[in-house]
Amino acid sequence: MTDKVCHIIRKPSRRQHLWVFSNEILRTEGDPGPGETVLVYERGRLVGSGIYNPKSLIAIRLYSAKAEELSRELIRDRIKAAWNYRREKLPEETDLRLVYGESDRLPGLVIDKYGNHFVLQVYSAGFDNRLEE
């Protein structure tokens, strides 16, 4: 797992939000760059793993409540889970949104399916850096 860490402070009403805004970061360790993964701590407790972008108002997009890399396998497993869920809920649909970003724990990634074609929309540095995966 990464040695890059961000320590944050949040207002109590925002505790469960999957985004960490730039003004909520107290300090960073390890000099993370745009699109790198970081571990996020609040008051000494692990909040989870996220994708960091110091150039954005949304500085961290959380993808996990534990310490884990945003690996090819994790991405594949989350896309598969999204596919299985959509097939269960929408069995007759051929055109649908396959991945809903944060809702499918893949923040910054949207995948639409039109018949046998897929359209990928990336709106975070984390997935922009991982297009090959």
JSON list of C-alpha atoms in Angstrom, two decimals:
[
{"chain": "A", "resi": 1, "resn": "MET", "atom": "CA", "xyz": [0.00, 0.00, 0.00]},
{"chain": "A", "resi": 2, "resn": "THR", "atom": "CA", "xyz": [1.05, 3.57, -0.54]},
{"chain": "A", "resi": 3, "resn": "ASP", "atom": "CA", "xyz": [3.19, 5.48, 1.97]},
{"chain": "A", "resi": 4, "resn": "LYS", "atom": "CA", "xyz": [1.37, 8.68, 1.01]},
{"chain": "A", "resi": 5, "resn": "VAL", "atom": "CA", "xyz": [-0.97, 9.90, 3.73]},
{"chain": "A", "resi": 6, "resn": "CYS", "atom": "CA", "xyz": [-3.43, 12.75, 4.16]},
{"chain": "A", "resi": 7, "resn": "HIS", "atom": "CA", "xyz": [-4.71, 13.85, 7.54]},
{"chain": "A", "resi": 8, "resn": "ILE", "atom": "CA", "xyz": [-8.08, 15.55, 7.41]},
{"chain": "A", "resi": 9, "resn": "ILE", "atom": "CA", "xyz": [-10.58, 17.29, 9.63]},
{"chain": "A", "resi": 10, "resn": "ARG", "atom": "CA", "xyz": [-14.26, 17.46, 8.76]},
{"chain": "A", "resi": 11, "resn": "LYS", "atom": "CA", "xyz": [-17.37, 19.04, 10.13]},
{"chain": "A", "resi": 12, "resn": "PRO", "atom": "CA", "xyz": [-19.47, 16.35, 11.87]},
{"chain": "A", "resi": 13, "resn": "SER", "atom": "CA", "xyz": [-22.25, 16.52, 9.26]},
{"chain": "A", "resi": 14, "resn": "ARG", "atom": "CA", "xyz": [-19.83, 15.51, 6.47]},
{"chain": "A", "resi": 15, "resn": "ARG", "atom": "CA", "xyz": [-18.32, 12.38, 8.06]},
{"chain": "A", "resi": 16, "resn": "GLN", "atom": "CA", "xyz": [-19.76, 9.87, 5.57]},
{"chain": "A", "resi": 17, "resn": "HIS", "atom": "CA", "xyz": [-19.11, 11.84, 2.39]},
{"chain": "A", "resi": 18, "resn": "LEU", "atom": "CA", "xyz": [-16.89, 10.17, -0.23]},
{"chain": "A", "resi": 19, "resn": "TRP", "atom": "CA", "xyz": [-15.22, 13.44, -1.17]},
{"chain": "A", "resi": 20, "resn": "VAL", "atom": "CA", "xyz": [-12.60, 15.29, 0.84]},
{"chain": "A", "resi": 21, "resn": "PHE", "atom": "CA", "xyz": [-12.36, 18.94, -0.12]},
{"chain": "A", "resi": 22, "resn": "SER", "atom": "CA", "xyz": [-9.03, 20.74, -0.23]},
{"chain": "A", "resi": 23, "resn": "ASN", "atom": "CA", "xyz": [-9.90, 22.91, 2.80]},
{"chain": "A", "resi": 24, "resn": "GLU", "atom": "CA", "xyz": [-10.47, 19.80, 4.93]},
{"chain": "A", "resi": 25, "resn": "ILE", "atom": "CA", "xyz": [-6.87, 18.57, 4.63]},
{"chain": "A", "resi": 26, "resn": "LEU", "atom": "CA", "xyz": [-4.72, 19.38, 7.65]},
{"chain": "A", "resi": 27, "resn": "ARG", "atom": "CA", "xyz": [-1.49, 17.96, 6.22]},
{"chain": "A", "resi": 28, "resn": "THR", "atom": "CA", "xyz": [-0.09, 15.45, 3.77]},
{"chain": "A", "resi": 29, "resn": "GLU", "atom": "CA", "xyz": [2.86, 13.10, 4.06]},
{"chain": "A", "resi": 30, "resn": "GLY", "atom": "CA", "xyz": [4.87, 11.61, 1.20]},
{"chain": "A", "resi": 31, "resn": "ASP", "atom": "CA", "xyz": [4.17, 14.40, -1.35]},
{"chain": "A", "resi": 32, "resn": "PRO", "atom": "CA", "xyz": [1.35, 12.71, -3.33]},
{"chain": "A", "resi": 33, "resn": "GLY", "atom": "CA", "xyz": [0.77, 13.92, -6.87]},
{"chain": "A", "resi": 34, "resn": "PRO", "atom": "CA", "xyz": [-2.37, 14.15, -9.02]},
{"chain": "A", "resi": 35, "resn": "GLY", "atom": "CA", "xyz": [-4.03, 10.76, -9.42]},
{"chain": "A", "resi": 36, "resn": "GLU", "atom": "CA", "xyz": [-1.98, 8.98, -6.77]},
{"chain": "A", "resi": 37, "resn": "THR", "atom": "CA", "xyz": [-3.63, 6.93, -4.07]},
{"chain": "A", "resi": 38, "resn": "VAL", "atom": "CA", "xyz": [-3.46, 8.04, -0.45]},
{"chain": "A", "resi": 39, "resn": "LEU", "atom": "CA", "xyz": [-4.50, 6.75, 2.92]},
{"chain": "A", "resi": 40, "resn": "VAL", "atom": "CA", "xyz": [-6.84, 9.15, 4.67]},
{"chain": "A", "resi": 41, "resn": "TYR", "atom": "CA", "xyz": [-6.88, 9.59, 8.45]},
{"chain": "A", "resi": 42, "resn": "GLU", "atom": "CA", "xyz": [-9.15, 11.62, 10.66]},
{"chain": "A", "resi": 43, "resn": "ARG", "atom": "CA", "xyz": [-8.21, 12.10, 14.32]},
{"chain": "A", "resi": 44, "resn": "GLY", "atom": "CA", "xyz": [-5.74, 9.21, 14.06]},
{"chain": "A", "resi": 45, "resn": "ARG", "atom": "CA", "xyz": [-8.27, 6.72, 12.65]},
{"chain": "A", "resi": 46, "resn": "LEU", "atom": "CA", "xyz": [-8.17, 5.36, 9.12]},
{"chain": "A", "resi": 47, "resn": "VAL", "atom": "CA", "xyz": [-11.03, 6.74, 7.01]},
{"chain": "A", "resi": 48, "resn": "GLY", "atom": "CA", "xyz": [-9.99, 4.80, 3.91]},
{"chain": "A", "resi": 49, "resn": "SER", "atom": "CA", "xyz": [-8.12, 4.93, 0.64]},
{"chain": "A", "resi": 50, "resn": "GLY", "atom": "CA", "xyz": [-8.63, 7.64, -1.95]},
{"chain": "A", "resi": 51, "resn": "ILE", "atom": "CA", "xyz": [-7.47, 9.19, -5.17]},
{"chain": "A", "resi": 52, "resn": "TYR", "atom": "CA", "xyz": [-5.64, 12.47, -4.56]},
{"chain": "A", "resi": 53, "resn": "ASN", "atom": "CA", "xyz": [-5.58, 15.60, -6.70]},
{"chain": "A", "resi": 54, "resn": "PRO", "atom": "CA", "xyz": [-3.99, 18.71, -5.15]},
{"chain": "A", "resi": 55, "resn": "LYS", "atom": "CA", "xyz": [-5.16, 20.79, -8.14]},
{"chain": "A", "resi": 56, "resn": "SER", "atom": "CA", "xyz": [-8.87, 20.18, -7.52]},
{"chain": "A", "resi": 57, "resn": "LEU", "atom": "CA", "xyz": [-11.36, 21.51, -4.99]},
{"chain": "A", "resi": 58, "resn": "ILE", "atom": "CA", "xyz": [-12.31, 17.84, -4.50]},
{"chain": "A", "resi": 59, "resn": "ALA", "atom": "CA", "xyz": [-8.83, 16.88, -3.32]},
{"chain": "A", "resi": 60, "resn": "ILE", "atom": "CA", "xyz": [-9.58, 13.24, -2.46]},
{"chain": "A", "resi": 61, "resn": "ARG", "atom": "CA", "xyz": [-12.17, 10.86, -3.86]},
{"chain": "A", "resi": 62, "resn": "LEU", "atom": "CA", "xyz": [-12.51, 7.90, -1.50]},
{"chain": "A", "resi": 63, "resn": "TYR", "atom": "CA", "xyz": [-12.86, 4.47, -3.11]},
{"chain": "A", "resi": 64, "resn": "SER", "atom": "CA", "xyz": [-12.47, 2.20, -0.07]},
{"chain": "A", "resi": 65, "resn": "ALA", "atom": "CA", "xyz": [-13.05, 2.23, 3.68]},
{"chain": "A", "resi": 66, "resn": "LYS", "atom": "CA", "xyz": [-9.85, 0.25, 4.19]},
{"chain": "A", "resi": 67, "resn": "ALA", "atom": "CA", "xyz": [-6.21, 0.44, 3.12]},
{"chain": "A", "resi": 68, "resn": "GLU", "atom": "CA", "xyz": [-6.05, -0.96, -0.41]},
{"chain": "A", "resi": 69, "resn": "GLU", "atom": "CA", "xyz": [-4.53, 0.00, -3.73]},
{"chain": "A", "resi": 70, "resn": "LEU", "atom": "CA", "xyz": [-6.65, 0.96, -6.71]},
{"chain": "A", "resi": 71, "resn": "SER", "atom": "CA", "xyz": [-5.29, -2.01, -8.63]},
{"chain": "A", "resi": 72, "resn": "ARG", "atom": "CA", "xyz": [-6.33, -3.50, -11.96]},
{"chain": "A", "resi": 73, "resn": "GLU", "atom": "CA", "xyz": [-7.94, -6.38, -10.05]},
{"chain": "A", "resi": 74, "resn": "LEU", "atom": "CA", "xyz": [-9.92, -4.04, -7.78]},
{"chain": "A", "resi": 75, "resn": "ILE", "atom": "CA", "xyz": [-11.16, -2.04, -10.78]},
{"chain": "A", "resi": 76, "resn": "ARG", "atom": "CA", "xyz": [-12.11, -5.24, -12.63]},
{"chain": "A", "resi": 77, "resn": "ASP", "atom": "CA", "xyz": [-13.95, -6.63, -9.58]},
{"chain": "A", "resi": 78, "resn": "ARG", "atom": "CA", "xyz": [-15.90, -3.40, -9.09]},
{"chain": "A", "resi": 79, "resn": "ILE", "atom": "CA", "xyz": [-16.90, -3.25, -12.77]},
{"chain": "A", "resi": 80, "resn": "LYS", "atom": "CA", "xyz": [-18.00, -6.90, -12.58]},
{"chain": "A", "resi": 81, "resn": "ALA", "atom": "CA", "xyz": [-20.04, -6.20, -9.45]},
{"chain": "A", "resi": 82, "resn": "ALA", "atom": "CA", "xyz": [-21.70, -3.22, -11.16]},
{"chain": "A", "resi": 83, "resn": "TRP", "atom": "CA", "xyz": [-22.45, -5.36, -14.23]},
{"chain": "A", "resi": 84, "resn": "ASN", "atom": "CA", "xyz": [-23.96, -8.15, -12.12]},
{"chain": "A", "resi": 85, "resn": "TYR", "atom": "CA", "xyz": [-26.09, -5.67, -10.18]},
{"chain": "A", "resi": 86, "resn": "ARG", "atom": "CA", "xyz": [-27.41, -4.00, -13.36]},
{"chain": "A", "resi": 87, "resn": "ARG", "atom": "CA", "xyz": [-28.14, -7.40, -14.97]},
{"chain": "A", "resi": 88, "resn": "GLU", "atom": "CA", "xyz": [-30.11, -8.42, -11.89]},
{"chain": "A", "resi": 89, "resn": "LYS", "atom": "CA", "xyz": [-32.10, -5.16, -11.66]},
{"chain": "A", "resi": 90, "resn": "LEU", "atom": "CA", "xyz": [-32.45, -4.47, -15.40]},
{"chain": "A", "resi": 91, "resn": "PRO", "atom": "CA", "xyz": [-32.37, -7.88, -17.12]},
{"chain": "A", "resi": 92, "resn": "GLU", "atom": "CA", "xyz": [-33.99, -6.73, -20.38]},
{"chain": "A", "resi": 93, "resn": "GLU", "atom": "CA", "xyz": [-31.95, -3.55, -20.88]},
{"chain": "A", "resi": 94, "resn": "THR", "atom": "CA", "xyz": [-29.29, -3.43, -23.57]},
{"chain": "A", "resi": 95, "resn": "ASP", "atom": "CA", "xyz": [-28.53, 0.28, -23.13]},
{"chain": "A", "resi": 96, "resn": "LEU", "atom": "CA", "xyz": [-27.67, 1.42, -19.62]},
{"chain": "A", "resi": 97, "resn": "ARG", "atom": "CA", "xyz": [-25.20, 3.17, -17.37]},
{"chain": "A", "resi": 98, "resn": "LEU", "atom": "CA", "xyz": [-22.90, 0.39, -16.25]},
{"chain": "A", "resi": 99, "resn": "VAL", "atom": "CA", "xyz": [-20.71, 2.31, -13.79]},
{"chain": "A", "resi": 100, "resn": "TYR", "atom": "CA", "xyz": [-21.93, 5.30, -11.77]},
{"chain": "A", "resi": 101, "resn": "GLY", "atom": "CA", "xyz": [-18.63, 6.60, -10.36]},
{"chain": "A", "resi": 102, "resn": "GLU", "atom": "CA", "xyz": [-18.81, 6.98, -6.59]},
{"chain": "A", "resi": 103, "resn": "SER", "atom": "CA", "xyz": [-21.96, 4.84, -6.36]},
{"chain": "A", "resi": 104, "resn": "ASP", "atom": "CA", "xyz": [-19.98, 1.86, -7.64]},
{"chain": "A", "resi": 105, "resn": "ARG", "atom": "CA", "xyz": [-16.89, 2.83, -5.60]},
{"chain": "A", "resi": 106, "resn": "LEU", "atom": "CA", "xyz": [-15.03, 3.89, -8.74]},
{"chain": "A", "resi": 107, "resn": "PRO", "atom": "CA", "xyz": [-14.94, 7.67, -8.23]},
{"chain": "A", "resi": 108, "resn": "GLY", "atom": "CA", "xyz": [-14.33, 9.68, -11.35]},
{"chain": "A", "resi": 109, "resn": "LEU", "atom": "CA", "xyz": [-15.34, 6.90, -13.75]},
{"chain": "A", "resi": 110, "resn": "VAL", "atom": "CA", "xyz": [-18.58, 6.51, -15.72]},
{"chain": "A", "resi": 111, "resn": "ILE", "atom": "CA", "xyz": [-19.20, 3.69, -18.20]},
{"chain": "A", "resi": 112, "resn": "ASP", "atom": "CA", "xyz": [-22.27, 3.61, -20.46]},
{"chain": "A", "resi": 113, "resn": "LYS", "atom": "CA", "xyz": [-23.31, 0.55, -22.46]},
{"chain": "A", "resi": 114, "resn": "TYR", "atom": "CA", "xyz": [-25.09, 0.91, -25.79]},
{"chain": "A", "resi": 115, "resn": "GLY", "atom": "CA", "xyz": [-25.76, -2.54, -27.23]},
{"chain": "A", "resi": 116, "resn": "ASN", "atom": "CA", "xyz": [-22.28, -4.05, -27.64]},
{"chain": "A", "resi": 117, "resn": "HIS", "atom": "CA", "xyz": [-20.52, -0.69, -27.38]},
{"chain": "A", "resi": 118, "resn": "PHE", "atom": "CA", "xyz": [-19.16, 0.99, -24.29]},
{"chain": "A", "resi": 119, "resn": "VAL", "atom": "CA", "xyz": [-18.44, 4.66, -23.67]},
{"chain": "A", "resi": 120, "resn": "LEU", "atom": "CA", "xyz": [-15.98, 5.56, -20.96]},
{"chain": "A", "resi": 121, "resn": "GLN", "atom": "CA", "xyz": [-16.02, 8.97, -19.28]},
{"chain": "A", "resi": 122, "resn": "VAL", "atom": "CA", "xyz": [-13.18, 9.88, -16.94]},
{"chain": "A", "resi": 123, "resn": "TYR", "atom": "CA", "xyz": [-13.45, 12.93, -14.72]},
{"chain": "A", "resi": 124, "resn": "SER", "atom": "CA", "xyz": [-10.66, 12.46, -12.19]},
{"chain": "A", "resi": 125, "resn": "ALA", "atom": "CA", "xyz": [-6.88, 12.40, -12.39]},
{"chain": "A", "resi": 126, "resn": "GLY", "atom": "CA", "xyz": [-6.90, 8.98, -10.73]},
{"chain": "A", "resi": 127, "resn": "PHE", "atom": "CA", "xyz": [-8.67, 7.27, -13.62]},
{"chain": "A", "resi": 128, "resn": "ASP", "atom": "CA", "xyz": [-7.08, 9.50, -16.22]},
{"chain": "A", "resi": 129, "resn": "ASN", "atom": "CA", "xyz": [-3.75, 8.03, -15.05]},
{"chain": "A", "resi": 130, "resn": "ARG", "atom": "CA", "xyz": [-5.20, 4.50, -15.21]},
{"chain": "A", "resi": 131, "resn": "LEU", "atom": "CA", "xyz": [-6.80, 4.46, -18.66]},
{"chain": "A", "resi": 132, "resn": "GLU", "atom": "CA", "xyz": [-4.66, 1.51, -19.73]},
{"chain": "A", "resi": 133, "resn": "GLU", "atom": "CA", "xyz": [-6.06, -0.54, -16.86]}
]
